[in-house]
CSV table of C-alpha atoms in Angstrom, one decimal:
chain,number,residue,atom,x,y,z
T,261,MET,CA,69.2,92.0,-102.8
T,262,LYS,CA,69.0,95.5,-104.2
T,263,LEU,CA,66.3,98.2,-103.7
T,264,PHE,CA,65.2,100.2,-106.6
T,265,TYR,CA,63.0,103.3,-106.5
T,266,PHE,CA,60.2,104.2,-108.9
T,267,VAL,CA,57.1,106.4,-109.5
T,268,ASP,CA,54.1,105.3,-111.6
T,269,LEU,CA,52.1,107.9,-113.5
T,270,PHE,CA,48.4,107.2,-114.2
T,271,GLU,CA,45.9,108.9,-116.4
T,272,LEU,CA,42.1,108.7,-115.8
T,273,ASP,CA,40.2,107.9,-119.0
T,274,HIS,CA,36.7,108.9,-120.0
T,275,ASN,CA,35.2,105.9,-118.3
T,276,ALA,CA,37.0,106.7,-115.0
T,277,ASN,CA,39.5,103.9,-115.4
T,278,GLN,CA,43.1,104.6,-114.6
T,279,LYS,CA,45.7,103.7,-117.2
T,280,LYS,CA,49.4,103.6,-116.4
T,281,ILE,CA,51.3,106.0,-118.8
T,282,ALA,CA,54.8,105.4,-117.6
T,283,THR,CA,57.1,104.2,-114.8
T,284,PHE,CA,60.0,106.4,-113.8
T,285,LYS,CA,62.8,104.4,-112.4
T,286,LEU,CA,65.9,105.6,-110.6
T,287,SER,CA,69.0,104.2,-112.3
T,288,GLU,CA,71.4,102.2,-110.2
T,289,GLY,CA,74.7,103.7,-109.1
T,290,GLU,CA,75.7,107.1,-107.7
T,291,GLY,CA,74.4,110.1,-109.6
T,292,GLY,CA,72.0,107.9,-111.6
T,293,GLY,CA,69.3,109.5,-113.6
T,294,VAL,CA,65.7,108.4,-114.1
T,295,GLU,CA,64.8,106.0,-116.8
T,296,ILE,CA,61.3,106.0,-118.3
T,297,ASP,CA,59.4,102.7,-119.0
T,298,GLY,CA,56.5,103.3,-121.2
T,299,ASP,CA,55.6,105.2,-124.3
T,300,ASN,CA,58.3,107.8,-124.6
T,301,ASP,CA,56.4,109.5,-127.5
T,302,ASN,CA,53.4,110.1,-125.2
T,303,PRO,CA,53.0,113.9,-125.2
T,304,ILE,CA,53.0,114.0,-121.4
T,305,VAL,CA,56.2,112.0,-121.1
T,306,GLU,CA,57.7,113.9,-123.9
T,307,ASN,CA,56.7,117.3,-122.4
T,308,ILE,CA,58.3,116.7,-119.0
T,309,LYS,CA,61.5,115.3,-120.5
T,310,ARG,CA,61.7,118.5,-122.6
T,311,GLU,CA,60.3,121.1,-120.2
T,312,GLY,CA,61.2,119.6,-116.9
T,313,ILE,CA,59.3,120.1,-113.7
T,314,PHE,CA,59.7,122.5,-110.8
T,315,ASP,CA,61.0,121.7,-107.4
T,316,TYR,CA,57.8,121.9,-105.4
T,317,LYS,CA,59.2,120.0,-102.4
T,318,TYR,CA,62.3,122.1,-101.6
T,319,VAL,CA,61.6,125.2,-103.8
T,320,ARG,CA,65.1,125.2,-105.1
T,321,PRO,CA,65.6,127.4,-108.2
T,322,GLY,CA,65.6,126.0,-111.7
T,323,LYS,CA,63.8,123.0,-113.1
T,324,LEU,CA,64.3,119.3,-112.6
T,325,TYR,CA,64.8,116.8,-115.4
T,326,PRO,CA,65.1,113.0,-115.4
T,327,TYR,CA,68.9,113.3,-115.1
T,328,ASP,CA,68.4,114.9,-111.7
T,329,GLY,CA,67.5,111.4,-110.3
T,330,MET,CA,65.8,111.2,-107.0
T,331,SER,CA,64.9,115.0,-106.8
T,332,PHE,CA,63.0,114.6,-110.1
T,333,LEU,CA,61.3,111.4,-108.9
T,334,GLU,CA,60.2,113.0,-105.6
T,335,ASN,CA,58.6,115.9,-107.3
T,336,LEU,CA,56.5,114.0,-109.8
T,337,LYS,CA,53.7,113.6,-107.3
T,338,TYR,CA,53.5,117.4,-106.8
T,339,HIS,CA,53.4,118.0,-110.5
T,340,PHE,CA,50.8,115.4,-111.3
T,341,ARG,CA,48.3,115.8,-108.5
T,342,SER,CA,44.9,116.4,-110.1
T,343,GLY,CA,43.5,112.9,-110.2
T,344,TYR,CA,43.1,113.1,-114.0
T,345,LEU,CA,46.9,112.7,-114.0
T,346,LEU,CA,48.2,111.3,-110.8
T,347,ALA,CA,51.7,110.1,-109.8
T,348,THR,CA,52.5,107.8,-106.9
T,349,ASP,CA,54.8,108.6,-104.1
T,350,VAL,CA,58.3,107.2,-104.6
T,351,LYS,CA,58.0,103.5,-104.1
T,352,GLU,CA,60.7,101.0,-103.5
T,353,LYS,CA,61.0,97.4,-104.6
T,354,ALA,CA,63.5,94.7,-103.6
T,355,VAL,CA,65.1,92.8,-106.4
T,356,ASP,CA,67.3,89.8,-106.0
A,53,MET,CA,39.3,126.2,-147.9
A,54,PHE,CA,39.0,128.1,-144.7
A,55,GLU,CA,40.2,126.0,-141.8
A,56,GLY,CA,38.4,127.2,-138.7
A,57,HIS,CA,39.0,126.2,-135.1
A,58,GLY,CA,38.6,122.5,-134.3
A,59,PHE,CA,35.5,123.1,-132.2
A,60,GLU,CA,33.7,124.6,-135.1
A,61,LYS,CA,33.9,121.3,-136.9
A,62,GLN,CA,32.0,119.6,-134.1
A,63,GLN,CA,28.3,119.0,-134.4
A,64,GLU,CA,26.1,121.4,-132.6
A,65,ILE,CA,25.1,119.9,-129.2
A,66,PRO,CA,21.4,120.1,-128.6
A,67,PRO,CA,20.4,121.9,-125.4
A,68,GLN,CA,20.7,119.7,-122.3
A,69,PRO,CA,18.6,120.0,-119.2
A,70,ALA,CA,20.5,121.9,-116.6
A,71,VAL,CA,22.0,119.8,-113.9
A,72,ASP,CA,22.5,121.3,-110.5
A,73,PHE,CA,25.9,119.8,-109.9
A,74,GLU,CA,26.3,121.5,-106.6
A,75,SER,CA,23.2,119.9,-105.1
A,76,VAL,CA,24.2,116.5,-106.5
A,77,LEU,CA,27.7,116.8,-104.9
A,78,GLU,CA,26.3,118.1,-101.6
A,79,LYS,CA,23.4,115.8,-101.1
A,80,GLY,CA,23.7,112.9,-103.6
A,81,GLU,CA,23.9,109.4,-102.1
A,82,ILE,CA,27.4,108.1,-102.3
A,83,GLU,CA,27.2,104.6,-103.8
A,84,ASN,CA,30.9,103.9,-103.4
A,85,ALA,CA,34.3,105.5,-103.1
A,86,ARG,CA,37.4,103.9,-104.7
A,87,GLN,CA,40.9,105.3,-104.0
A,88,LEU,CA,42.8,106.0,-107.1
A,89,GLU,CA,46.3,104.7,-107.6
A,90,GLY,CA,48.7,107.5,-106.9
A,91,SER,CA,49.5,110.0,-104.1
A,92,TRP,CA,47.3,112.4,-102.2
A,93,GLY,CA,44.6,109.8,-101.3
A,94,ILE,CA,42.2,110.9,-104.0
A,95,ASP,CA,39.0,108.9,-104.3
A,96,LEU,CA,36.7,108.4,-107.3
A,97,VAL,CA,33.3,108.7,-105.8
A,98,LYS,CA,30.2,107.2,-107.5
A,99,ILE,CA,27.1,109.2,-106.8
A,100,LYS,CA,23.9,107.2,-107.2
A,101,ASP,CA,22.2,108.0,-110.5
A,102,ASP,CA,24.3,111.1,-110.9
A,103,GLY,CA,27.7,110.2,-112.3
A,104,ASP,CA,30.9,110.5,-110.3
A,105,ALA,CA,33.3,113.0,-108.7
A,106,LEU,CA,36.8,113.3,-107.4
A,107,PHE,CA,37.3,113.6,-103.7
A,108,ARG,CA,40.5,115.2,-102.4
A,109,PRO,CA,40.9,114.8,-98.7
A,110,ASP,CA,42.5,117.7,-96.9
A,111,LEU,CA,44.4,115.4,-94.6
A,112,MET,CA,46.8,114.5,-97.3
A,113,SER,CA,47.9,118.0,-98.0
A,114,ASP,CA,47.5,119.6,-94.5
A,115,PHE,CA,51.3,119.3,-93.9
A,116,ILE,CA,52.0,121.8,-96.7
A,117,PHE,CA,49.8,124.5,-95.1
A,118,GLU,CA,50.9,123.7,-91.6
A,119,ALA,CA,54.6,124.1,-92.6
A,120,LYS,CA,53.7,127.7,-93.6
A,121,GLY,CA,51.6,128.3,-90.5
A,122,MET,CA,48.5,128.7,-92.6
A,123,GLU,CA,44.9,128.2,-91.4
A,124,ALA,CA,43.5,127.5,-94.9
A,125,ARG,CA,43.3,124.1,-96.4
A,126,ARG,CA,43.1,122.8,-99.9
A,127,SER,CA,39.3,122.5,-99.8
A,128,ASP,CA,39.0,126.2,-98.8
A,129,LEU,CA,41.1,127.2,-101.8
A,130,GLU,CA,39.2,124.9,-104.2
A,131,LEU,CA,35.8,126.3,-103.0
A,132,MET,CA,37.0,129.9,-103.1
A,133,ALA,CA,38.2,129.5,-106.8
A,134,TYR,CA,34.9,127.9,-107.7
A,135,LYS,CA,32.8,130.7,-106.0
A,136,ILE,CA,34.9,133.4,-107.8
A,137,ASP,CA,34.3,131.6,-111.1
A,138,GLN,CA,30.5,131.5,-110.3
A,139,ILE,CA,30.4,135.2,-109.6
A,140,LEU,CA,32.3,135.9,-112.9
A,141,GLU,CA,29.9,133.5,-114.6
A,142,PHE,CA,32.8,132.1,-116.6
A,143,ASN,CA,32.0,128.5,-115.9
A,144,LEU,CA,35.6,127.4,-116.0
A,145,ILE,CA,35.8,125.3,-112.9
A,146,PRO,CA,33.9,122.1,-112.4
A,147,ALA,CA,31.4,122.3,-109.5
A,148,VAL,CA,33.0,121.6,-106.2
A,149,VAL,CA,31.7,121.4,-102.6
A,150,ASN,CA,33.2,120.6,-99.2
A,151,ARG,CA,32.1,117.2,-98.0
A,152,THR,CA,33.1,114.4,-95.7
A,153,VAL,CA,33.8,111.1,-97.4
A,154,ARG,CA,34.9,108.1,-95.5
A,155,ASN,CA,35.2,110.3,-92.3
A,156,LEU,CA,37.6,112.6,-94.0
A,157,LYS,CA,37.0,116.3,-94.8
A,158,GLY,CA,37.9,117.5,-98.3
A,159,SER,CA,36.6,118.8,-101.6
A,160,LEU,CA,34.3,116.8,-103.8
A,161,GLN,CA,34.5,117.9,-107.4
A,162,ARG,CA,32.5,116.9,-110.4
A,163,ARG,CA,34.5,114.7,-112.7
A,164,ILE,CA,34.6,115.9,-116.3
A,165,GLN,CA,34.1,112.9,-118.5
A,166,ASN,CA,34.7,114.2,-122.0
A,167,PHE,CA,38.1,115.7,-122.0
A,168,HIS,CA,41.7,115.6,-123.2
A,169,ASP,CA,44.6,117.1,-121.2
A,170,GLY,CA,46.4,120.3,-122.0
A,171,TYR,CA,49.4,118.4,-123.5
A,172,GLY,CA,48.1,118.3,-127.0
A,173,ILE,CA,50.3,120.6,-129.1
A,174,GLU,CA,47.5,122.6,-130.5
A,175,TRP,CA,44.8,122.4,-127.8
A,176,GLU,CA,44.0,126.1,-128.4
A,177,ASN,CA,42.4,125.1,-131.7
A,178,ASP,CA,39.9,123.0,-129.9
A,179,VAL,CA,38.8,125.8,-127.7
A,180,LYS,CA,36.6,128.9,-128.3
A,181,PRO,CA,38.7,132.1,-128.3
A,182,GLU,CA,36.5,133.8,-125.7
A,183,GLU,CA,37.1,130.8,-123.5
A,184,ILE,CA,40.9,131.4,-123.6
A,185,THR,CA,40.3,135.1,-122.8
A,186,ARG,CA,38.1,134.2,-119.8
A,187,ALA,CA,40.6,131.6,-118.5
A,188,ALA,CA,43.4,134.2,-118.9
A,189,VAL,CA,41.3,136.8,-117.0
A,190,PHE,CA,40.6,134.4,-114.2
A,191,ASP,CA,44.3,133.4,-113.9
A,192,HIS,CA,45.5,137.0,-114.1
A,193,ILE,CA,43.2,138.4,-111.4
A,194,LEU,CA,44.0,135.5,-109.1
A,195,ASP,CA,47.7,135.8,-109.9
A,196,VAL,CA,48.0,132.0,-110.2
A,197,ARG,CA,51.5,130.5,-109.8
A,198,ASP,CA,51.2,127.1,-111.4
A,199,ARG,CA,48.9,127.0,-114.4
A,200,ALA,CA,50.5,124.5,-116.8
A,201,PRO,CA,49.2,121.6,-119.0
A,202,HIS,CA,48.8,119.3,-116.0
A,203,ASN,CA,46.1,121.4,-114.4
A,204,PHE,CA,43.6,122.3,-117.1
A,205,ILE,CA,41.7,120.0,-119.4
A,206,ILE,CA,39.9,120.5,-122.6
A,207,ASP,CA,36.4,119.4,-123.7
A,208,SER,CA,36.8,119.8,-127.5
A,209,SER,CA,33.2,118.9,-128.2
A,210,ALA,CA,32.1,122.0,-126.4
A,211,GLY,CA,35.2,124.1,-127.1
A,212,LYS,CA,35.7,124.5,-123.4
A,213,ILE,CA,38.5,124.8,-120.9
A,214,TRP,CA,38.2,123.4,-117.4
A,215,LEU,CA,40.6,124.7,-114.8
A,216,ILE,CA,41.6,122.3,-112.0
A,217,ASP,CA,44.1,122.1,-109.1
A,218,HIS,CA,43.3,125.2,-107.1
A,219,ASP,CA,45.5,124.3,-104.2
A,220,PHE,CA,48.5,125.6,-102.2
A,221,TYR,CA,50.8,125.5,-105.2
A,222,MET,CA,48.4,127.4,-107.5
A,223,PHE,CA,48.2,130.3,-105.1
A,224,PHE,CA,51.3,130.2,-102.9
A,225,TRP,CA,54.1,128.5,-104.7
A,226,GLU,CA,57.2,130.6,-104.3
A,227,GLY,CA,59.4,129.2,-106.9
A,228,GLU,CA,61.6,131.2,-109.3
A,229,TYR,CA,59.0,131.8,-112.0
A,230,PRO,CA,55.2,131.4,-111.7
A,231,ARG,CA,53.7,129.3,-114.5
A,232,THR,CA,51.0,131.2,-116.3
A,233,PHE,CA,50.5,129.0,-119.3
A,234,ILE,CA,47.0,130.2,-120.3
A,235,VAL,CA,47.8,133.9,-119.9
A,236,GLU,CA,50.8,133.5,-122.1
A,237,LYS,CA,48.8,131.6,-124.7
A,238,ALA,CA,46.2,134.4,-124.7
A,239,ARG,CA,49.0,137.0,-125.2
A,240,GLU,CA,50.5,134.9,-128.0
A,241,MET,CA,47.0,134.7,-129.7
A,242,GLY,CA,46.1,138.4,-129.1
A,243,LEU,CA,43.2,137.4,-126.9
A,244,VAL,CA,44.0,139.7,-124.0
A,245,VAL,CA,41.6,142.6,-124.7
A,246,LEU,CA,38.4,142.5,-122.5
A,247,GLY,CA,35.1,142.2,-124.4
A,248,GLY,CA,31.9,143.7,-123.1
A,249,PRO,CA,30.8,140.5,-121.3
A,250,ASP,CA,34.2,140.3,-119.6
A,251,VAL,CA,33.8,143.8,-118.3
A,252,VAL,CA,30.4,143.0,-116.9
A,253,SER,CA,31.8,139.9,-115.2
A,254,LEU,CA,34.6,141.8,-113.6
A,255,GLU,CA,32.3,144.6,-112.4
A,256,ARG,CA,30.1,141.9,-110.9
A,257,PHE,CA,33.1,140.3,-109.2
A,258,LEU,CA,34.0,143.7,-107.7
A,259,ALA,CA,30.5,144.2,-106.4
A,260,HIS,CA,30.4,140.8,-104.8
A,261,ALA,CA,34.0,140.0,-103.8
A,262,ASP,CA,33.6,141.2,-100.2
A,263,SER,CA,30.8,138.7,-99.6
A,264,LEU,CA,33.3,135.9,-100.1
A,265,THR,CA,35.5,137.2,-97.3
A,266,ILE,CA,32.8,136.7,-94.6
A,267,GLY,CA,34.0,134.1,-92.3
A,268,ALA,CA,36.9,133.2,-94.6
A,269,LYS,CA,40.3,132.1,-93.4
A,270,PRO,CA,43.1,134.8,-93.6
A,271,GLU,CA,44.8,133.3,-96.6
A,272,VAL,CA,41.5,133.2,-98.5
A,273,MET,CA,40.8,136.8,-97.6
A,274,GLU,CA,44.3,137.8,-98.8
A,275,ILE,CA,43.8,136.1,-102.2
A,276,ILE,CA,40.4,137.7,-102.7
A,277,LYS,CA,41.7,141.2,-101.7
A,278,LYS,CA,44.5,140.8,-104.2
A,279,ALA,CA,42.1,139.6,-106.9
A,280,ARG,CA,39.9,142.6,-106.3
A,281,ASP,CA,42.8,145.0,-106.7
A,282,ARG,CA,44.0,143.3,-109.8
A,283,ALA,CA,40.5,143.2,-111.3
A,284,GLU,CA,40.2,147.0,-110.7
A,285,VAL,CA,43.5,147.6,-112.6
A,286,LEU,CA,42.4,145.2,-115.3
A,287,LEU,CA,39.2,147.1,-115.8
A,288,GLU,CA,41.0,150.4,-116.0
A,289,GLU,CA,43.6,149.1,-118.5
A,290,GLY,CA,41.0,147.1,-120.6
A,291,GLN,CA,43.4,144.3,-121.3
A,292,ILE,CA,45.8,141.9,-119.6
A,293,PRO,CA,49.2,143.5,-119.4
A,294,VAL,CA,51.9,142.3,-121.9
A,295,ALA,CA,54.1,140.9,-119.1
A,296,ASN,CA,53.4,139.4,-115.7
A,297,ILE,CA,53.2,141.9,-112.9
């Protein structure tokens, strides 16, 4: 059994329904980056892949990108925190 | 053919009866509260006969303030930002009040229904130019640290910007470079010079800023004092400086 780690990103629509935009999954193996399931052309996904996000959690200099793996994953909830856009904590799932 | 701003193409919206959103948020009967999927324990709160709102409980972000030894909480900062916006009469921040929901203290903020996020490539074409100047003035005097496309939304039918996420990271984030996305956009578009109404707004803020510090927590007082100082300089200069200071 393996554990994999992921974060879901939701957007609130005009009718107050949440729609999942993407799932960010930590790749297996050491030094693994984050893979993105969902519409990679979505402007939000495309923007954070290109622009990166800041390290809110540890305030380390520089930006974090999907290739930064868990550090990127952990910071998504700090980046998307308004409710209109909202990321989950890092979740884990067991896979056989 | 002249291509104007996107908002000019929209139909004129007939005048709507004014809604006192603050009273609705403070006293409206809560029909139900549904926790949104995601972090921070945010609830979508349905207010009987009066739409809905987003409730952000302080409990979920207290650890951030406690780690810095701060007395203020997220709801204090959200309310302070809203009150400053009200004094300026910019109408950039959706109405917000402090309220207890499901036995948790936090901020309850009107949910904007007609919006798109700031990730559109040319969102600025959907917004009135004076709205960009006002948002830039607000962000400049408050010396915001984290204004990026994830914390403002656009109502293109009204040509409006709504600013959100006035929390620890907006005012105290200590990272390498603060993000001042709207100020930078205003500079890029040459919308940094104060107009007459902006001057009046800033003078009104200077006249009333001290009233916001009565009974306020130290961190809120510190933000307001800095905002007052920056507003004074801005009035002297007549425009937002070309670089962040």
